[in-house]
mmCIF file of C-alpha atoms in Angstrom:
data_model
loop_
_atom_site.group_PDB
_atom_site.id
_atom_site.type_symbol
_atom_site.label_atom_id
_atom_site.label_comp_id
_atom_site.label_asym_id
_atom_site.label_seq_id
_atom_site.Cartn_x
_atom_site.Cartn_y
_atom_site.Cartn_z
ATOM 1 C CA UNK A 30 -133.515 346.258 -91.966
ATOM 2 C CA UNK A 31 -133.658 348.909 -95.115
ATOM 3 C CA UNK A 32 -137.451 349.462 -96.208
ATOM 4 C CA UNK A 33 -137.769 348.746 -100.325
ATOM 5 C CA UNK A 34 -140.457 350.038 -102.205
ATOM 6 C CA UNK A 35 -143.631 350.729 -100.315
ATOM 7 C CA UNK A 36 -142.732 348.059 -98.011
ATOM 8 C CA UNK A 37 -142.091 348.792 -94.629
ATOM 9 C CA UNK A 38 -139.365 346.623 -92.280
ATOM 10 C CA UNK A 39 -140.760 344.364 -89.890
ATOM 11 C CA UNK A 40 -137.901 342.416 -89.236
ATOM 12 C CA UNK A 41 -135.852 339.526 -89.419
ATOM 13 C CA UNK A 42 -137.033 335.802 -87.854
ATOM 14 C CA UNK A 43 -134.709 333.657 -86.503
ATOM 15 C CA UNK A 44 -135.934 330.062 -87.796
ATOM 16 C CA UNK A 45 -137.905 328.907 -89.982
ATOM 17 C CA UNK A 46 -139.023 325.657 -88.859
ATOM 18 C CA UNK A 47 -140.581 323.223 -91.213
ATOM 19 C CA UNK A 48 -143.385 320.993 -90.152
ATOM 20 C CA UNK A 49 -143.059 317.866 -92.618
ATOM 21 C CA UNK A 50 -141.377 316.919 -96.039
ATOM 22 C CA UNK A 51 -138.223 315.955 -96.985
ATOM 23 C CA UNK A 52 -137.392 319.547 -98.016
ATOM 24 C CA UNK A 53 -136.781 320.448 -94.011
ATOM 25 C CA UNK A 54 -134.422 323.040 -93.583
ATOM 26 C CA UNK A 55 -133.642 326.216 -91.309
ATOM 27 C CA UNK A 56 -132.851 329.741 -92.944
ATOM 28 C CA UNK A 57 -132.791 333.132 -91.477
ATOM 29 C CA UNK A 58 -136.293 334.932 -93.403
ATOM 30 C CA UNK A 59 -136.771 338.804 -94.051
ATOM 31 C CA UNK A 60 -140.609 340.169 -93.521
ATOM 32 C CA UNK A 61 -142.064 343.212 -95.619
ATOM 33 C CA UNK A 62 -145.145 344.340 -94.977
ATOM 34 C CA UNK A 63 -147.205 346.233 -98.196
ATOM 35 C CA UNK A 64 -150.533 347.531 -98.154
ATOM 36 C CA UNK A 65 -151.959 345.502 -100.631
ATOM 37 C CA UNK A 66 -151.344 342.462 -102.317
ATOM 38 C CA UNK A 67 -150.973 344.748 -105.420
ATOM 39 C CA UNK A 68 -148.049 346.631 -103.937
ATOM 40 C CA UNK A 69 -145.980 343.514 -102.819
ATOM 41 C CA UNK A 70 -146.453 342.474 -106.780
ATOM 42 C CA UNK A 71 -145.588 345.692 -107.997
ATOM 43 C CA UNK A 72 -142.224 345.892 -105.569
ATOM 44 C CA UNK A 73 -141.313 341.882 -106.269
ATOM 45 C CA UNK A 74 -142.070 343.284 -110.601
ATOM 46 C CA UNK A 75 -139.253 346.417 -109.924
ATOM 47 C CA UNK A 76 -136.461 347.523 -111.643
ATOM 48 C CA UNK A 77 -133.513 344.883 -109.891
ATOM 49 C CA UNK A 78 -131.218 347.400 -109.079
ATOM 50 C CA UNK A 79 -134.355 349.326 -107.204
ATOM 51 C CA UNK A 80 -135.234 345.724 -105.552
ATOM 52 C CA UNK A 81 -131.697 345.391 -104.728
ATOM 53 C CA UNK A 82 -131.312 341.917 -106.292
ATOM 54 C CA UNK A 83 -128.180 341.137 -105.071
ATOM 55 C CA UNK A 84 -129.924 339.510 -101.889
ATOM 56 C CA UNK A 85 -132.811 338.369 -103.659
ATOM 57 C CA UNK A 86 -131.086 335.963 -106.074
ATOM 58 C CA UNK A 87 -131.604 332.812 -104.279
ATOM 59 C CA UNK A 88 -134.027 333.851 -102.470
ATOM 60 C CA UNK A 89 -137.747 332.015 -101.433
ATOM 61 C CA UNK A 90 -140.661 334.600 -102.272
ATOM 62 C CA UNK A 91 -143.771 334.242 -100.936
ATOM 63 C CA UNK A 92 -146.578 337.033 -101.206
ATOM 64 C CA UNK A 93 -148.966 336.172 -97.842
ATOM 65 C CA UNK A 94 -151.913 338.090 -96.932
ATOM 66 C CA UNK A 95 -152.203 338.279 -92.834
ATOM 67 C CA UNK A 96 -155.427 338.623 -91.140
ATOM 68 C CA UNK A 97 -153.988 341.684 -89.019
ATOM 69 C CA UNK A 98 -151.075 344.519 -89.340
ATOM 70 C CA UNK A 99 -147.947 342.763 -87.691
ATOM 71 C CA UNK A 100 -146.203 345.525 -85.645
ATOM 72 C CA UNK A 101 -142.551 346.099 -86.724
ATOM 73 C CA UNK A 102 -139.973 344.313 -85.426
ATOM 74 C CA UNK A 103 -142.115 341.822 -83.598
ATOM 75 C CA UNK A 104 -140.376 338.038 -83.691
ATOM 76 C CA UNK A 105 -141.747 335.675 -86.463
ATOM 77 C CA UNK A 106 -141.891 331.697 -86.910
ATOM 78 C CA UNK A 107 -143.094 330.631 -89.733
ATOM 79 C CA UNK A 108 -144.465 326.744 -90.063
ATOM 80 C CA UNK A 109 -144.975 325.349 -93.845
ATOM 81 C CA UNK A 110 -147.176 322.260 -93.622
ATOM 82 C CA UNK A 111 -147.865 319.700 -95.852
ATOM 83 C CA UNK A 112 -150.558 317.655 -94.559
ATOM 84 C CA UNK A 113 -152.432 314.239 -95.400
ATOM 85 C CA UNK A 114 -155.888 314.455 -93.333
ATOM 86 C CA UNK A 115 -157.565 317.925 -93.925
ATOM 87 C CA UNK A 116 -160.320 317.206 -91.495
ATOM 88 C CA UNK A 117 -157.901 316.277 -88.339
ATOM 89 C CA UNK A 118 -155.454 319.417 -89.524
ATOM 90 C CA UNK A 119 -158.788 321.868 -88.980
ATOM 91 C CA UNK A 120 -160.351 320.385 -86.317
ATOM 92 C CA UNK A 121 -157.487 319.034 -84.051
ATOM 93 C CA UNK A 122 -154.054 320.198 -84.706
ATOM 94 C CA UNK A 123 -155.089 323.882 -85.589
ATOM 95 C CA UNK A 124 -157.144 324.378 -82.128
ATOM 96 C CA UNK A 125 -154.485 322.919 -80.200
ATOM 97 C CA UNK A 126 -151.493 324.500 -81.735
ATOM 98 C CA UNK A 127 -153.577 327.924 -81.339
ATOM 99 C CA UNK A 128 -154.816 327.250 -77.553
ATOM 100 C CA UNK A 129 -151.099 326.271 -77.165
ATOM 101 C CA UNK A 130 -149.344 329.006 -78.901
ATOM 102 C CA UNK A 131 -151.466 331.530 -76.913
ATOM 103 C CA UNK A 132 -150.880 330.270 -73.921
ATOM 104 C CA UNK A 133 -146.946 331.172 -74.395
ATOM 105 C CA UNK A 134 -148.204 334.884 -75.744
ATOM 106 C CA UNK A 135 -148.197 334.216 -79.655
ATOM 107 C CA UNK A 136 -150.423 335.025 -81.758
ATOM 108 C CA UNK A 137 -150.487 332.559 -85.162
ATOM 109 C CA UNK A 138 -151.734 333.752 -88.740
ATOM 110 C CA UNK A 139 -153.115 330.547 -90.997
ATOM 111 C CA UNK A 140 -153.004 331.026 -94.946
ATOM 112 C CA UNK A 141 -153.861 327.993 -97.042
ATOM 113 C CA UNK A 142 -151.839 327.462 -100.326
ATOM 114 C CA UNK A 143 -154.734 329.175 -102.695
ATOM 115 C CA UNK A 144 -154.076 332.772 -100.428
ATOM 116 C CA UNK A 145 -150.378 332.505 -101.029
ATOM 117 C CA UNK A 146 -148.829 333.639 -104.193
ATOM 118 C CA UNK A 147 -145.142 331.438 -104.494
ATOM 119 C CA UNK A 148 -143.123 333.752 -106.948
ATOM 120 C CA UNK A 149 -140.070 331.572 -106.111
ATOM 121 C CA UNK A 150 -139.412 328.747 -103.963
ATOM 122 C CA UNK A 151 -141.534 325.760 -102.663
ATOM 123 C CA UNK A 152 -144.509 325.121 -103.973
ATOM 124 C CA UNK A 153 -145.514 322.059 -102.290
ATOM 125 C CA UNK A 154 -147.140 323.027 -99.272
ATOM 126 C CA UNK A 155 -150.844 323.328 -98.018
ATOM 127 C CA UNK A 156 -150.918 325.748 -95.061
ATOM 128 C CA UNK A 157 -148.730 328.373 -93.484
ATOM 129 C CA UNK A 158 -148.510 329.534 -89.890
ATOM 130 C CA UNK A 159 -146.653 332.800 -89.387
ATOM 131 C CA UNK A 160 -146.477 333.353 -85.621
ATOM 132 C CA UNK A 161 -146.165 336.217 -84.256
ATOM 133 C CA UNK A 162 -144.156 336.945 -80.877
ATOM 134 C CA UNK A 163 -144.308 340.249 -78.479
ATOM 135 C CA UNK A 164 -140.929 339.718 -77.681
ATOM 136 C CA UNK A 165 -137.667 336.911 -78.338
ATOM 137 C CA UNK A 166 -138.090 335.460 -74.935
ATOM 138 C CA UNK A 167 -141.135 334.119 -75.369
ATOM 139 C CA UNK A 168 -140.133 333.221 -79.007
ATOM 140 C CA UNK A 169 -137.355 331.015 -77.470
ATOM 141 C CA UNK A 170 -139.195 330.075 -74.689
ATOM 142 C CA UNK A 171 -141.895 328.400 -76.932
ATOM 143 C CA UNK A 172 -138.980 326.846 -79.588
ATOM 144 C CA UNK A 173 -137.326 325.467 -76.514
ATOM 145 C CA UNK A 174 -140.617 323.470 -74.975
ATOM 146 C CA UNK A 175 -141.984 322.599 -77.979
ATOM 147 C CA UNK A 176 -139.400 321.364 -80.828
ATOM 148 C CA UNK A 177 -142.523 321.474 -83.770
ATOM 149 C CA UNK A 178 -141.657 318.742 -85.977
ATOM 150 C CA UNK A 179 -145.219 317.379 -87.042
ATOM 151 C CA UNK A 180 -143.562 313.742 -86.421
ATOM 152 C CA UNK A 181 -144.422 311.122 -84.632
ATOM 153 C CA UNK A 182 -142.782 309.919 -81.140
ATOM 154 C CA UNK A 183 -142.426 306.741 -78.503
ATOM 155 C CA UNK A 184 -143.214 308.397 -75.359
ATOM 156 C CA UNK A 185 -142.527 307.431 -71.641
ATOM 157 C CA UNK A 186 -143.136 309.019 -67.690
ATOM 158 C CA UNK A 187 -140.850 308.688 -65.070
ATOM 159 C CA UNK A 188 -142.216 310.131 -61.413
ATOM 160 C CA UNK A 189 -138.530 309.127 -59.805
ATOM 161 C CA UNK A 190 -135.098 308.208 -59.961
ATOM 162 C CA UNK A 191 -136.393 304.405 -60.288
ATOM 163 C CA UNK A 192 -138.387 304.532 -63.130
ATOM 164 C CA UNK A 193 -135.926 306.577 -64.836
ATOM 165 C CA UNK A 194 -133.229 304.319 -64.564
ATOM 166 C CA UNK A 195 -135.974 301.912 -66.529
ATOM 167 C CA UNK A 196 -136.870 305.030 -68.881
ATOM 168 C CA UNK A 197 -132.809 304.986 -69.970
ATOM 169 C CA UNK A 198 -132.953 301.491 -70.325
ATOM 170 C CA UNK A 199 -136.264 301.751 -72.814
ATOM 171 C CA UNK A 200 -134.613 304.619 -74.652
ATOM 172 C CA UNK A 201 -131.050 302.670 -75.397
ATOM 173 C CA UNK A 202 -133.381 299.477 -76.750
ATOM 174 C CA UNK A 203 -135.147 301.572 -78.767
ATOM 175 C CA UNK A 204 -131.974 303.086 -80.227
ATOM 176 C CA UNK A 205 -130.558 299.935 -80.598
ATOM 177 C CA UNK A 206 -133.364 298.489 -83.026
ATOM 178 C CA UNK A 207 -132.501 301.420 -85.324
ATOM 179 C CA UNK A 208 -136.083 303.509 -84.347
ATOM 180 C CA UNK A 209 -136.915 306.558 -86.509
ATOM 181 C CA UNK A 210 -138.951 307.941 -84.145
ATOM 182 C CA UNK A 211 -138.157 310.690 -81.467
ATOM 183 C CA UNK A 212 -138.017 309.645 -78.407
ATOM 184 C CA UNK A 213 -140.183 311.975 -75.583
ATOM 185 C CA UNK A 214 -139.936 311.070 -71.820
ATOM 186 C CA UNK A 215 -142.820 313.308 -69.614
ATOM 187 C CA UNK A 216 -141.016 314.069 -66.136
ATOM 188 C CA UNK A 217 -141.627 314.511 -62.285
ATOM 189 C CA UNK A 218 -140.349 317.211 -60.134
ATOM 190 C CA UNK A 219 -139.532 313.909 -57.995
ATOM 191 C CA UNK A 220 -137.019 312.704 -60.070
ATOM 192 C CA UNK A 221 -133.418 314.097 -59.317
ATOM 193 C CA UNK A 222 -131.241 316.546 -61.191
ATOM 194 C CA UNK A 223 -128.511 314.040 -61.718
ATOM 195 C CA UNK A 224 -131.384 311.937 -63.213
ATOM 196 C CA UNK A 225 -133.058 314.665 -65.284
ATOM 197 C CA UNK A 226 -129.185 315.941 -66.673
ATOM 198 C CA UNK A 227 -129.103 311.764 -67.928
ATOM 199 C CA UNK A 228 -132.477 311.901 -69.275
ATOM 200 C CA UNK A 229 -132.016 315.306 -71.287
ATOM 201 C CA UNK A 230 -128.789 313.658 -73.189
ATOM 202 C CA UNK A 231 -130.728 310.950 -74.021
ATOM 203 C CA UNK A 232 -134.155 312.042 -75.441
ATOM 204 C CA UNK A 233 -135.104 313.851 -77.910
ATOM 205 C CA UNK A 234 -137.720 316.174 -75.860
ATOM 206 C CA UNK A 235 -137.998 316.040 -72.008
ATOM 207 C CA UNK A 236 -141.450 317.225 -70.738
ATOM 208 C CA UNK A 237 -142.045 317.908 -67.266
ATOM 209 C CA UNK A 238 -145.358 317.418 -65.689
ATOM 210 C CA UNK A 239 -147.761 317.453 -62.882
ATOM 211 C CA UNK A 240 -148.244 314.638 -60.836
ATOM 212 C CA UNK A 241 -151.920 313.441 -60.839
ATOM 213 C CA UNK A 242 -152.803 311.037 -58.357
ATOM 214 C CA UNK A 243 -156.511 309.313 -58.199
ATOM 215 C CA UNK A 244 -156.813 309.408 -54.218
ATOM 216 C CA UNK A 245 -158.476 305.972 -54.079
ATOM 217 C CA UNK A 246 -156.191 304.574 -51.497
ATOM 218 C CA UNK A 247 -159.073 301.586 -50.481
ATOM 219 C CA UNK A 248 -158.768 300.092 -54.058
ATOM 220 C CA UNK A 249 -154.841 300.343 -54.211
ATOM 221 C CA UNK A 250 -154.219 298.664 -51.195
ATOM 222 C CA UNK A 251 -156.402 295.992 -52.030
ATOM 223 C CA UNK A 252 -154.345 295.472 -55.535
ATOM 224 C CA UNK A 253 -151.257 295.952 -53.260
ATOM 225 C CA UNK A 254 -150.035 298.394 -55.567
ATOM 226 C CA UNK A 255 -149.813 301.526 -54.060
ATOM 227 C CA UNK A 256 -147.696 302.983 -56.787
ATOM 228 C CA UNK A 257 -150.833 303.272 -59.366
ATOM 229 C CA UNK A 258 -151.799 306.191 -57.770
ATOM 230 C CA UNK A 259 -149.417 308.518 -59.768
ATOM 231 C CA UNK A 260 -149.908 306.689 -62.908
ATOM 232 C CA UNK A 261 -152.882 308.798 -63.793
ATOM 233 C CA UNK A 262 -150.063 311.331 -64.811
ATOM 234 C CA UNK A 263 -149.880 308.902 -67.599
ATOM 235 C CA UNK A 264 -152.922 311.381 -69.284
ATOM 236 C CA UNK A 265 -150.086 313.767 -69.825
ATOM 237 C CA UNK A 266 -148.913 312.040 -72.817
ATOM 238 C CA UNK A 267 -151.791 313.302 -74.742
ATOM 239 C CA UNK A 268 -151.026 316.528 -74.468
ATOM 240 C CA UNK A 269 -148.105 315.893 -76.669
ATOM 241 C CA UNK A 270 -149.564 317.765 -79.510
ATOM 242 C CA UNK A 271 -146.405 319.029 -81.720
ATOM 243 C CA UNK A 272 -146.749 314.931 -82.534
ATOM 244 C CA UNK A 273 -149.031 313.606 -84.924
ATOM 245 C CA UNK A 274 -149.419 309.990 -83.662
ATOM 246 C CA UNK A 275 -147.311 308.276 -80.529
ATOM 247 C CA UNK A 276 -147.003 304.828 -78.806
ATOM 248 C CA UNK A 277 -147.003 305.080 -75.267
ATOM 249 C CA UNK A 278 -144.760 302.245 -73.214
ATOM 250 C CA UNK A 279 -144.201 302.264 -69.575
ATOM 251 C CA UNK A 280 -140.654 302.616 -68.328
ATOM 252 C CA UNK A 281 -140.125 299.250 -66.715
ATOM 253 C CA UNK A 282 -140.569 297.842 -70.603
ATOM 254 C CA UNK A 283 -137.854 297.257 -73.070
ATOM 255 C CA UNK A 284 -137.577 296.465 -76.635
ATOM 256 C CA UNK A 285 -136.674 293.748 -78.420
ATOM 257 C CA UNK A 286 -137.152 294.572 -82.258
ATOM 258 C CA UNK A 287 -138.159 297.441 -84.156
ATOM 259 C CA UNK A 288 -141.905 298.039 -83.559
ATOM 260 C CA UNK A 289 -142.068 301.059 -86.257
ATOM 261 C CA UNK A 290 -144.714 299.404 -87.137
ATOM 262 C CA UNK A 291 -147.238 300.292 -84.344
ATOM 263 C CA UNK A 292 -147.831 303.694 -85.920
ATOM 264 C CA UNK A 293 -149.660 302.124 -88.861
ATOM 265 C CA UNK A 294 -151.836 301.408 -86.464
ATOM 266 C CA UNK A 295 -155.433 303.223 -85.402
ATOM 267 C CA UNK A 296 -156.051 304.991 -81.886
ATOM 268 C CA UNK A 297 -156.405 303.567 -79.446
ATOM 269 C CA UNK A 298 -154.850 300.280 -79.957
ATOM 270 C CA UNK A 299 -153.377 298.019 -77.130
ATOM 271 C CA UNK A 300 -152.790 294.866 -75.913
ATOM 272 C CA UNK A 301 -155.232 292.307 -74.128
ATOM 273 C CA UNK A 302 -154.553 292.094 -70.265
ATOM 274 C CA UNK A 303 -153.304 288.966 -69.729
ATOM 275 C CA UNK A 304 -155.715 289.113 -65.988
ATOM 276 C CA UNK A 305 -158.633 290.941 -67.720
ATOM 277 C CA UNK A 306 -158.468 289.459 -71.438
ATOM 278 C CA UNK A 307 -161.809 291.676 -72.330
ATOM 279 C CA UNK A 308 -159.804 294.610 -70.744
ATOM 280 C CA UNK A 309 -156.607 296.237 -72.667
ATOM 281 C CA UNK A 310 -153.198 296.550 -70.940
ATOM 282 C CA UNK A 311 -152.147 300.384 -70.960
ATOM 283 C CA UNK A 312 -148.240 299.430 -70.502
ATOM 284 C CA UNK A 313 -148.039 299.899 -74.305
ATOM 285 C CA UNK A 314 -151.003 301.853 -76.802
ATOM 286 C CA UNK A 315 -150.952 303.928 -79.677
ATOM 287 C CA UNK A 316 -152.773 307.132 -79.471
ATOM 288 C CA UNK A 317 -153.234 310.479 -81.378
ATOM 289 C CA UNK A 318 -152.462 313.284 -78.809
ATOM 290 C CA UNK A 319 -155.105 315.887 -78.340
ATOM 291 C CA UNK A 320 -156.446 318.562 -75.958
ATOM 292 C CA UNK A 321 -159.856 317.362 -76.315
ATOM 293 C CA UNK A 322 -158.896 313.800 -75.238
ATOM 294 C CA UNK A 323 -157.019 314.734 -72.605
ATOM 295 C CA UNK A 324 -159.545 317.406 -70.885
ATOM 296 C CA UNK A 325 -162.537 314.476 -71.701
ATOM 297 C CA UNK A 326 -160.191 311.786 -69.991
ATOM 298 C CA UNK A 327 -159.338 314.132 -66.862
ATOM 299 C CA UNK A 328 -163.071 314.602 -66.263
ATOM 300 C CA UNK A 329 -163.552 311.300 -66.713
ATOM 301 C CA UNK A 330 -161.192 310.205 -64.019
ATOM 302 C CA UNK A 331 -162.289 313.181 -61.352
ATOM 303 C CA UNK A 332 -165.831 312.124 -62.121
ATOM 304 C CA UNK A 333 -165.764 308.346 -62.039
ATOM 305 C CA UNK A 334 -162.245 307.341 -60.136
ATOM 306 C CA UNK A 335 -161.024 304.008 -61.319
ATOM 307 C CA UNK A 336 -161.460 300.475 -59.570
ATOM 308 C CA UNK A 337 -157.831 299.502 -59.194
ATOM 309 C CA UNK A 338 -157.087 303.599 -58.680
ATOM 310 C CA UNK A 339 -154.507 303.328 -62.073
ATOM 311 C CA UNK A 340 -154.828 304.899 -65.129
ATOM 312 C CA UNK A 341 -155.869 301.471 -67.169
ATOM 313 C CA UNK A 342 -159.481 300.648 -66.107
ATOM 314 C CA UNK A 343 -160.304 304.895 -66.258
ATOM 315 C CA UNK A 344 -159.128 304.330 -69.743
ATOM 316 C CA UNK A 345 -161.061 301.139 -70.580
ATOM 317 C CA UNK A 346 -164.156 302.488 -69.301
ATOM 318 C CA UNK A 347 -163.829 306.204 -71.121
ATOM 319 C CA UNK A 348 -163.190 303.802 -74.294
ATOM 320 C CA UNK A 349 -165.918 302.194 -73.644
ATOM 321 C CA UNK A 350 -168.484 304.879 -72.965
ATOM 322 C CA UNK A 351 -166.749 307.744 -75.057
ATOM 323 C CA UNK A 352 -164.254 308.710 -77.950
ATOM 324 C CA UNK A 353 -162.579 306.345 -78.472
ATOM 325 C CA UNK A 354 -162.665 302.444 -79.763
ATOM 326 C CA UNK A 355 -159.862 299.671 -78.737
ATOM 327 C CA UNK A 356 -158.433 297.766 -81.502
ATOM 328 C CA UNK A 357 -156.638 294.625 -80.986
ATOM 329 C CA UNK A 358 -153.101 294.405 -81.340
ATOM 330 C CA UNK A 359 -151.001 290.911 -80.833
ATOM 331 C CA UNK A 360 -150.190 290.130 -77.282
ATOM 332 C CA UNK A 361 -146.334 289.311 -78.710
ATOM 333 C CA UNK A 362 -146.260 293.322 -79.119
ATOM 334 C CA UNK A 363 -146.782 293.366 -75.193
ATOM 335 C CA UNK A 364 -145.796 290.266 -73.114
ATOM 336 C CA UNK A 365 -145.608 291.274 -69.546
ATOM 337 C CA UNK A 366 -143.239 288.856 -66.814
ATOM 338 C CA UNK A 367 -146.524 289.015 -64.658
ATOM 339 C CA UNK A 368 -148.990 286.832 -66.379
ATOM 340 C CA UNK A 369 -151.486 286.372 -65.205
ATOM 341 C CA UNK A 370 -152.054 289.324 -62.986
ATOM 342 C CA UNK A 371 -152.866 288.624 -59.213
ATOM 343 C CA UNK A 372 -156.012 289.426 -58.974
ATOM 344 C CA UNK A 373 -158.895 288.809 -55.858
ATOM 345 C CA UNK A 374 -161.644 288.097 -56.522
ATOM 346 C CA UNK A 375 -164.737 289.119 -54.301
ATOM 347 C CA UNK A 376 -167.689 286.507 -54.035
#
């Protein structure tokens, strides 16, 4: 890359990959670095031929001031954002996309629209986030995991080749009542390769995770259900933080009609248990995904266990001591074959 002016080359990033509006697009950006915001102005101000135009024409120029010198030819993303809740974009998605980023070796730079100068281009944005990678694997590795697409998404878990044969199933009804959504199904090491390969050309992200089991063996055998002890990998799904808002739904339930709707609603709405009407049925909720929820919900369930050992009563009683409030949604949202639920009853 050929230095202009008293810019010098820092290189070239791959994608740019925009976070929300209907303006979404990938392009191939070029990165000068000045020393001052007075010296990008005076190079963008320069003779053409001296700015050599002829790549500049239709060009997007935006004059950013970074917190820290970015080393040449280190790899770039860059993240426009247009967002609706200022609060929940400082206090929740900016931690988490930071703890996140670092965690894969970026580094991210925030600007807010009044520290960027737009001399041409797209003006309607709040915030940018230029990342900064040491090196393109980790670039790619971090694009590849994550897809960034400040949407929102249906999510599932599968723990084996059962329940992902019930996961496929889910996925085609969804597709079939015309969803807008992305589609996100969290993964066990237990479930095959054949399975996986299926699952990959279905969904639109595949994340794998750690199986978390709650140990109380006494209380499942009671229920009969021995199988609720991996559902506490169910927390995963809030660590789904490249989405805004999601609706959670087992993988032994299928749709019927678009349900779109659910994301108008509030975390952390569910369904009434048909067995335990004062208790919520976790088959199907809508949540906000967050680090903070999930580390307060994992303590929560190492701490206090859960009576039937699943992941539904640890999150009735953190909603009922904690974060978060339930809010009612229509049973006809969630209407289970099981009803009532066998349930003993100790005198």
């Amino acid at each position: 890359m050929r230095s202009y002016g008293n810019g010098q080359p820092v290189g070239f990033a791959e994608e740019v990959i925009c976070l929300a509006g209907d303006w979404k697009r990938n392009k191939t950006i070029g990165v000068l670095q000045f020393d001052s915001i007075e010296a990008a102005q005076r190079w963008f101000n320069s003779d053409p031929i001296f700015r050599q135009h002829d790549w500049l024409d239709d060009a997007e120029i935006w004059i950013v001031p970074l917190v820290s010198e970015i080393k040449p030819w280190k790899y770039l993303q860059l993240s426009l954002l247009k967002i609706t809740n200022e609060d929940e974009f400082k206090h929740q998605y900016l931690p988490n996309y930071g703890e996140l980023v670092t965690s894969f070796g970026g580094v991210p730079f925030v600007c807010s629209t009044s520290d960027v100068e737009v001399r041409r281009g797209i003006k309607e944005i709040d915030y940018l986030i230029m990342t900064e990678w040491p090196d393109e694997e980790s670039a790619l590795k971090w694009s590849r995991s994550q897809h960034i697409t400040m949407c929102e998404a249906f999510v599932t878990l599968t723990t084996n080749d059962e329940y992902a044969c019930g996961a496929l199933v889910w996925a085609y009804s969804l597709r079939e009542v015309k969803t807008t959504k992305k589609l996100v199904c969290m993964v066990t090491k237990q479930v095959s390769k054949h399975m996986m390969s299926l699952i990959e050309s279905v969904f639109d992200h595949v994340e794998l995770v750690d199986v978390l089991d709650s140990k109380d063996e006494t209380n499942l055998a009671l229920l009969s259900r021995p199988d609720l002890g991996v559902t506490f990998t169910k927390l995963h799904c809030w660590r789904l933080t490249q989405y805004t808002k999601a609706v959670f739904m087992d993988a032994d339930t299928m749709v019927l009609q678009n349900v779109d709707d659910l994301f108008e609603r509030d975390e952390f709405s569910a369904s009434p248990d048909p067995g335990w009407p004062d208790c919520f049925n976790s088959g199907v909720f809508v949540y906000k995904p967050s680090m903070e929820t999930y580390k307060k919900l994992l303590q929560f369930a190492v701490e206090h266990g859960s009576f039937d050992g699943g992941d539904q009563l640890i999150l009735f009683a953190h909603d009922t001591k904690h974060s978060f409030s339930w809010y009612f949604i229509k049973s006809s949202y969630h209407f289970g074959r099981h009803a009532p639920s066998q349930v003993t009853v100790f005198v």
